[in-house]
PDB file of C-alpha atoms in Angstrom:
ATOM      1  CA  MET A 171      12.407 -15.859   2.422  1.00  0.00           C
ATOM      2  CA  MET A 172      12.249 -14.428  -1.085  1.00  0.00           C
ATOM      3  CA  LYS A 173       9.872 -16.536  -3.536  1.00  0.00           C
ATOM      4  CA  PHE A 174       9.590 -16.043  -7.235  1.00  0.00           C
ATOM      5  CA  GLU A 175       6.135 -14.763  -6.631  1.00  0.00           C
ATOM      6  CA  HIS A 176       7.587 -11.657  -4.757  1.00  0.00           C
ATOM      7  CA  VAL A 177       9.912 -10.871  -7.682  1.00  0.00           C
ATOM      8  CA  LEU A 178       6.882 -10.962  -9.937  1.00  0.00           C
ATOM      9  CA  LEU A 179       4.772  -9.027  -7.677  1.00  0.00           C
ATOM     10  CA  GLY A 180       7.521  -6.293  -7.341  1.00  0.00           C
ATOM     11  CA  VAL A 181       7.785  -6.065 -11.150  1.00  0.00           C
ATOM     12  CA  LEU A 182       3.990  -6.106 -11.664  1.00  0.00           C
ATOM     13  CA  ALA A 183       3.835  -3.213  -9.084  1.00  0.00           C
ATOM     14  CA  ASN A 184       5.270  -0.731 -11.650  1.00  0.00           C
ATOM     15  CA  LYS A 185       2.868  -1.468 -14.400  1.00  0.00           C
ATOM     16  CA  PRO A 186       0.853  -4.110 -16.173  1.00  0.00           C
ATOM     17  CA  TYR A 187       3.074  -6.368 -18.190  1.00  0.00           C
ATOM     18  CA  HIS A 188       2.423  -8.793 -21.270  1.00  0.00           C
ATOM     19  CA  GLY A 189       3.883 -12.130 -20.571  1.00  0.00           C
ATOM     20  CA  TYR A 190       6.508 -11.477 -23.467  1.00  0.00           C
ATOM     21  CA  GLU A 191       7.405  -8.185 -21.716  1.00  0.00           C
ATOM     22  CA  LEU A 192       8.160  -9.987 -18.464  1.00  0.00           C
ATOM     23  CA  MET A 193      10.311 -12.592 -20.376  1.00  0.00           C
ATOM     24  CA  LYS A 194      12.380  -9.577 -21.729  1.00  0.00           C
ATOM     25  CA  TRP A 195      12.618  -7.654 -18.255  1.00  0.00           C
ATOM     26  CA  PHE A 196      14.000 -11.081 -16.782  1.00  0.00           C
ATOM     27  CA  ASP A 197      16.572 -11.243 -19.789  1.00  0.00           C
ATOM     28  CA  VAL A 198      17.811  -7.713 -19.121  1.00  0.00           C
ATOM     29  CA  GLU A 199      17.207  -6.215 -15.576  1.00  0.00           C
ATOM     30  CA  GLY A 200      16.018  -9.417 -14.133  1.00  0.00           C
ATOM     31  CA  GLN A 201      18.976 -11.205 -14.892  1.00  0.00           C
ATOM     32  CA  PHE A 202      20.777  -9.563 -11.857  1.00  0.00           C
ATOM     33  CA  ILE A 203      17.905 -10.735  -9.385  1.00  0.00           C
ATOM     34  CA  ARG A 204      17.341 -14.225 -10.709  1.00  0.00           C
ATOM     35  CA  SER A 205      19.556 -16.130 -13.018  1.00  0.00           C
ATOM     36  CA  ASN A 206      18.419 -18.218 -16.156  1.00  0.00           C
ATOM     37  CA  THR A 207      14.577 -17.790 -15.739  1.00  0.00           C
ATOM     38  CA  HIS A 208      12.990 -19.708 -18.392  1.00  0.00           C
ATOM     39  CA  HIS A 209       9.794 -18.389 -19.913  1.00  0.00           C
ATOM     40  CA  SER A 210       8.047 -21.445 -18.964  1.00  0.00           C
ATOM     41  CA  GLN A 211       8.757 -20.824 -15.298  1.00  0.00           C
ATOM     42  CA  ILE A 212       7.230 -17.286 -15.721  1.00  0.00           C
ATOM     43  CA  TYR A 213       4.160 -18.483 -17.216  1.00  0.00           C
ATOM     44  CA  ARG A 214       3.792 -21.400 -14.877  1.00  0.00           C
ATOM     45  CA  GLU A 215       4.242 -18.966 -11.788  1.00  0.00           C
ATOM     46  CA  LEU A 216       1.744 -16.633 -13.258  1.00  0.00           C
ATOM     47  CA  ALA A 217      -0.902 -19.140 -13.865  1.00  0.00           C
ATOM     48  CA  ARG A 218      -0.429 -20.100 -10.171  1.00  0.00           C
ATOM     49  CA  MET A 219      -0.658 -16.485  -8.865  1.00  0.00           C
ATOM     50  CA  VAL A 220      -3.875 -15.938 -11.151  1.00  0.00           C
ATOM     51  CA  LYS A 221      -5.400 -18.939  -9.446  1.00  0.00           C
ATOM     52  CA  ASN A 222      -4.487 -17.762  -6.134  1.00  0.00           C
ATOM     53  CA  GLY A 223      -5.955 -14.245  -6.778  1.00  0.00           C
ATOM     54  CA  LEU A 224      -2.648 -12.395  -6.693  1.00  0.00           C
ATOM     55  CA  VAL A 225      -2.719 -11.211 -10.304  1.00  0.00           C
ATOM     56  CA  GLU A 226      -5.374 -11.092 -13.000  1.00  0.00           C
ATOM     57  CA  PHE A 227      -5.110 -10.676 -16.714  1.00  0.00           C
ATOM     58  CA  GLU A 228      -6.919  -9.230 -19.621  1.00  0.00           C
ATOM     59  CA  VAL A 229      -6.645 -10.471 -23.217  1.00  0.00           C
ATOM     60  CA  ASP A 230      -5.099  -7.942 -25.589  1.00  0.00           C
ATOM     61  CA  PRO A 231      -6.454  -9.071 -29.082  1.00  0.00           C
ATOM     62  CA  ARG A 232      -3.829  -8.928 -31.798  1.00  0.00           C
ATOM     63  CA  GLU A 233      -4.872  -8.927 -35.354  1.00  0.00           C
ATOM     64  CA  GLY A 234      -2.717 -11.531 -37.302  1.00  0.00           C
ATOM     65  CA  ARG A 235      -1.103 -12.602 -34.355  1.00  0.00           C
ATOM     66  CA  PRO A 236      -2.008 -14.630 -31.215  1.00  0.00           C
ATOM     67  CA  ASP A 237      -3.705 -12.778 -28.584  1.00  0.00           C
ATOM     68  CA  ALA A 238      -1.637 -11.553 -25.456  1.00  0.00           C
ATOM     69  CA  LYS A 239      -2.383 -11.655 -21.816  1.00  0.00           C
ATOM     70  CA  VAL A 240      -1.547  -8.462 -19.953  1.00  0.00           C
ATOM     71  CA  TYR A 241      -1.024  -9.111 -16.148  1.00  0.00           C
ATOM     72  CA  ARG A 242      -1.715  -6.817 -13.476  1.00  0.00           C
ATOM     73  CA  ILE A 243      -1.328  -7.108  -9.511  1.00  0.00           C
ATOM     74  CA  THR A 244      -4.383  -7.445  -7.658  1.00  0.00           C
ATOM     75  CA  GLU A 245      -5.275  -5.808  -4.195  1.00  0.00           C
ATOM     76  CA  ILE A 246      -4.588  -9.547  -2.700  1.00  0.00           C
ATOM     77  CA  GLY A 247      -1.272  -9.318  -4.686  1.00  0.00           C
ATOM     78  CA  GLN A 248      -0.528  -5.767  -3.143  1.00  0.00           C
ATOM     79  CA  GLN A 249      -1.122  -7.030   0.277  1.00  0.00           C
ATOM     80  CA  VAL A 250       1.166 -10.089  -0.134  1.00  0.00           C
ATOM     81  CA  LEU A 251       3.982  -7.908  -1.628  1.00  0.00           C
ATOM     82  CA  LEU A 252       3.647  -5.332   1.291  1.00  0.00           C
ATOM     83  CA  GLU A 253       3.560  -8.243   3.773  1.00  0.00           C
ATOM     84  CA  TRP A 254       6.958  -9.485   2.375  1.00  0.00           C
ATOM     85  CA  VAL A 255       8.790  -6.278   2.114  1.00  0.00           C
ATOM     86  CA  ARG A 256       7.808  -5.520   5.733  1.00  0.00           C
ATOM     87  CA  SER A 257       8.756  -9.136   7.031  1.00  0.00           C
ATOM     88  CA  PRO A 258      11.982  -9.705   8.863  1.00  0.00           C
ATOM     89  CA  TYR A 259      14.992  -9.843   6.304  1.00  0.00           C
ATOM     90  CA  GLU A 260      17.423 -12.488   6.861  1.00  0.00           C
ATOM     91  CA  PRO A 261      20.926 -11.948   5.338  1.00  0.00           C
ATOM     92  CA  THR A 262      22.535 -14.712   3.420  1.00  0.00           C
ATOM     93  CA  SER A 263      26.184 -15.689   4.154  1.00  0.00           C
ATOM     94  CA  ARG A 264      27.276 -14.211   0.755  1.00  0.00           C
ATOM     95  CA  PHE A 265      27.353 -10.267   0.476  1.00  0.00           C
ATOM     96  CA  GLN A 266      25.555  -8.443  -2.464  1.00  0.00           C
ATOM     97  CA  ASP A 267      23.526 -11.498  -2.872  1.00  0.00           C
ATOM     98  CA  ALA A 268      20.254 -11.412  -4.949  1.00  0.00           C
ATOM     99  CA  ASP A 269      18.220 -11.481  -1.803  1.00  0.00           C
ATOM    100  CA  PHE A 270      19.348  -8.135  -0.518  1.00  0.00           C
ATOM    101  CA  ASN A 271      19.374  -6.406  -3.763  1.00  0.00           C
ATOM    102  CA  THR A 272      15.684  -7.819  -4.589  1.00  0.00           C
ATOM    103  CA  ARG A 273      14.195  -7.051  -1.084  1.00  0.00           C
ATOM    104  CA  PHE A 274      15.784  -3.488  -1.252  1.00  0.00           C
ATOM    105  CA  SER A 275      14.843  -2.491  -4.595  1.00  0.00           C
ATOM    106  CA  PHE A 276      11.234  -3.455  -4.176  1.00  0.00           C
ATOM    107  CA  THR A 277      11.024  -2.209  -0.526  1.00  0.00           C
ATOM    108  CA  VAL A 278      12.424   1.294  -0.967  1.00  0.00           C
ATOM    109  CA  GLY A 279       9.713   2.421  -3.248  1.00  0.00           C
ATOM    110  CA  LEU A 280       6.911   0.913  -1.098  1.00  0.00           C
ATOM    111  CA  ASP A 281       8.119   1.796   2.611  1.00  0.00           C
ATOM    112  CA  VAL A 282      11.111   3.621   3.254  1.00  0.00           C
ATOM    113  CA  GLU A 283      11.165   2.546   6.967  1.00  0.00           C
ATOM    114  CA  ALA A 284      11.004  -1.091   6.088  1.00  0.00           C
ATOM    115  CA  ALA A 285      13.889  -0.236   3.570  1.00  0.00           C
ATOM    116  CA  LEU A 286      15.830   1.024   6.532  1.00  0.00           C
ATOM    117  CA  ARG A 287      15.425  -1.953   8.692  1.00  0.00           C
ATOM    118  CA  VAL A 288      16.667  -4.210   5.580  1.00  0.00           C
ATOM    119  CA  VAL A 289      19.859  -2.220   5.474  1.00  0.00           C
ATOM    120  CA  GLU A 290      20.538  -1.980   9.108  1.00  0.00           C
ATOM    121  CA  THR A 291      20.002  -5.609   9.279  1.00  0.00           C
ATOM    122  CA  GLU A 292      22.465  -6.234   6.442  1.00  0.00           C
ATOM    123  CA  LEU A 293      24.904  -4.011   7.746  1.00  0.00           C
ATOM    124  CA  THR A 294      24.742  -5.306  11.470  1.00  0.00           C
ATOM    125  CA  TYR A 295      25.198  -8.979   9.932  1.00  0.00           C
ATOM    126  CA  ARG A 296      28.269  -7.829   7.533  1.00  0.00           C
ATOM    127  CA  ARG A 297      29.949  -6.209  10.650  1.00  0.00           C
ATOM    128  CA  ASP A 298      29.500  -9.185  12.866  1.00  0.00           C
ATOM    129  CA  GLN A 299      30.578 -11.544   9.896  1.00  0.00           C
ATOM    130  CA  VAL A 300      33.891  -9.481   9.276  1.00  0.00           C
ATOM    131  CA  ALA A 301      34.681  -9.333  13.335  1.00  0.00           C
ATOM    132  CA  ALA A 302      34.292 -13.149  13.486  1.00  0.00           C
ATOM    133  CA  SER A 303      36.104 -14.106  10.137  1.00  0.00           C
ATOM    134  CA  ARG A 304      38.806 -11.237   9.405  1.00  0.00           C
ATOM    135  CA  VAL A 305      41.067 -12.683  11.867  1.00  0.00           C
ATOM    136  CA  ARG A 306      40.637 -16.361  11.328  1.00  0.00           C
ATOM    137  CA  LYS A 307      43.688 -18.588  10.380  1.00  0.00           C
ATOM    138  CA  ARG A 308      43.371 -19.411   6.786  1.00  0.00           C
ATOM    139  CA  GLY A 309      44.910 -22.481   5.175  1.00  0.00           C
ATOM    140  CA  TYR A 310      44.621 -26.138   5.540  1.00  0.00           C
ATOM    141  CA  VAL A 311      46.085 -27.844   8.643  1.00  0.00           C
ATOM    142  CA  GLY A 312      47.640 -31.475   8.301  1.00  0.00           C
ATOM    143  CA  VAL A 313      46.994 -31.797   4.548  1.00  0.00           C
ATOM    144  CA  GLU A 314      47.587 -34.587   2.387  1.00  0.00           C
ATOM    145  CA  PRO A 315      47.248 -33.492  -1.026  1.00  0.00           C
ATOM    146  CA  ILE A 316      46.744 -35.647  -3.981  1.00  0.00           C
ATOM    147  CA  PRO A 317      49.633 -35.846  -6.574  1.00  0.00           C
ATOM    148  CA  GLY A 318      49.601 -32.632  -8.772  1.00  0.00           C
ATOM    149  CA  LEU A 319      48.030 -30.316  -6.240  1.00  0.00           C
ATOM    150  CA  ASP A 320      50.358 -27.453  -5.680  1.00  0.00           C
ATOM    151  CA  MET A 321      49.277 -26.490  -2.105  1.00  0.00           C
ATOM    152  CA  GLU A 322      51.946 -23.488  -1.909  1.00  0.00           C
ATOM    153  CA  ARG A 323      50.391 -21.787  -5.142  1.00  0.00           C
ATOM    154  CA  ALA A 324      46.943 -22.554  -4.054  1.00  0.00           C
ATOM    155  CA  ALA A 325      47.863 -20.869  -0.720  1.00  0.00           C
ATOM    156  CA  ARG A 326      49.279 -17.742  -2.735  1.00  0.00           C
ATOM    157  CA  TYR A 327      45.977 -17.237  -4.907  1.00  0.00           C
ATOM    158  CA  GLY A 328      43.563 -18.098  -2.138  1.00  0.00           C
ATOM    159  CA  GLU A 329      45.300 -15.173  -0.359  1.00  0.00           C
ATOM    160  CA  GLN A 330      44.728 -12.823  -2.968  1.00  0.00           C
ATOM    161  CA  MET A 331      41.182 -13.820  -3.083  1.00  0.00           C
ATOM    162  CA  HIS A 332      40.797 -13.126   0.407  1.00  0.00           C
ATOM    163  CA  LEU A 333      42.271  -9.715   0.199  1.00  0.00           C
ATOM    164  CA  PHE A 334      40.067  -8.838  -2.454  1.00  0.00           C
ATOM    165  CA  GLY A 335      36.976 -10.216  -0.846  1.00  0.00           C
ATOM    166  CA  ALA A 336      37.936  -8.312   2.485  1.00  0.00           C
ATOM    167  CA  ASP A 337      38.297  -5.178   0.348  1.00  0.00           C
ATOM    168  CA  SER A 338      35.015  -5.852  -1.219  1.00  0.00           C
ATOM    169  CA  VAL A 339      32.976  -6.381   1.732  1.00  0.00           C
ATOM    170  CA  ASP A 340      34.520  -3.164   3.272  1.00  0.00           C
ATOM    171  CA  HIS A 341      33.344  -1.287   0.430  1.00  0.00           C
ATOM    172  CA  TRP A 342      29.783  -2.818   0.795  1.00  0.00           C
ATOM    173  CA  MET A 343      29.716  -1.780   4.361  1.00  0.00           C
ATOM    174  CA  ASP A 344      30.535   1.652   3.280  1.00  0.00           C
ATOM    175  CA  TRP A 345      28.073   1.920   0.747  1.00  0.00           C
ATOM    176  CA  LEU A 346      25.460   0.644   3.321  1.00  0.00           C
ATOM    177  CA  GLU A 347      26.257   3.236   5.577  1.00  0.00           C
ATOM    178  CA  GLU A 348      25.826   5.822   2.822  1.00  0.00           C
ATOM    179  CA  ILE A 349      22.386   4.268   1.932  1.00  0.00           C
ATOM    180  CA  ARG A 350      21.441   4.146   5.600  1.00  0.00           C
ATOM    181  CA  ALA A 351      22.153   7.796   6.026  1.00  0.00           C
ATOM    182  CA  MET A 352      20.123   8.910   2.970  1.00  0.00           C
ATOM    183  CA  LEU A 353      17.094   6.673   4.198  1.00  0.00           C
ATOM    184  CA  ILE A 354      17.165   8.634   7.597  1.00  0.00           C
ATOM    185  CA  ALA A 355      17.352  11.870   6.027  1.00  0.00           C
ATOM    186  CA  ASP A 356      14.417  10.916   3.898  1.00  0.00           C
ATOM    187  CA  ILE A 357      12.281   9.604   6.697  1.00  0.00           C
ATOM    188  CA  ALA A 358      13.070  12.835   8.738  1.00  0.00           C
ATOM    189  CA  ARG A 359      12.182  15.129   5.645  1.00  0.00           C
ATOM    190  CA  THR A 360       8.920  13.229   5.339  1.00  0.00           C
ATOM    191  CA  ALA A 361       8.143  13.551   8.782  1.00  0.00           C
ATOM    192  CA  SER A 362       8.940  17.238   8.585  1.00  0.00           C
ATOM    193  CA  THR A 363       6.709  17.968   5.768  1.00  0.00           C
ATOM    194  CA  ALA A 364       3.711  16.002   7.370  1.00  0.00           C
ATOM    195  CA  ASP A 365       4.216  17.995  10.550  1.00  0.00           C
ATOM    196  CA  ALA A 366       4.089  21.336   8.545  1.00  0.00           C
ATOM    197  CA  GLU A 367       1.111  20.113   6.596  1.00  0.00           C
ATOM    198  CA  GLU A 368      -0.708  19.220   9.788  1.00  0.00           C
ATOM    199  CA  GLU A 369       0.132  22.570  11.471  1.00  0.00           C
ATOM    200  CA  SER A 370      -1.298  24.554   8.192  1.00  0.00           C
ATOM    201  CA  ALA A 371      -4.395  22.624   8.122  1.00  0.00           C
TER     202      ALA A 371
END
């Protein structure tokens, strides 16, 4: 399960950040990972993470302005981040959910084999989901709509939404297949390079 601390640890794994820089990150890149993150949530979570030894900070003195804290991930924080990226991934019912995007984006740079497991888990889940739901009967049975509810119109547009969703999830699975192939090639290339270095040593 993704926690807010995992997101912050993943961001801080890239470089140390001032609190204000973190706020700006959540306003831009981070909006696709976590919606409507308030600055008070960021500082509250950072304070908890400092207390738990996951991050630490240095004070950056500013002349004529309030001092700023620069946060960096600790060794304990790195261990927690790695444990999370290597833990079993559980897909959500909605595809292209922030849980997958966040897990994959933070995992692929740290552990390519763990990233492959995430992609394969997501792909298997979506295939099973499509197999179970693509042929289901849609619409309502035995309805008694309230006055003013046009069931025929609702059904027509509901069908359009279904067709769009089906097309979108098919594209999503195609993309997952492509990423899976890329990851497998990366793993094979890394193994081949390691073998060549071992032979030359």
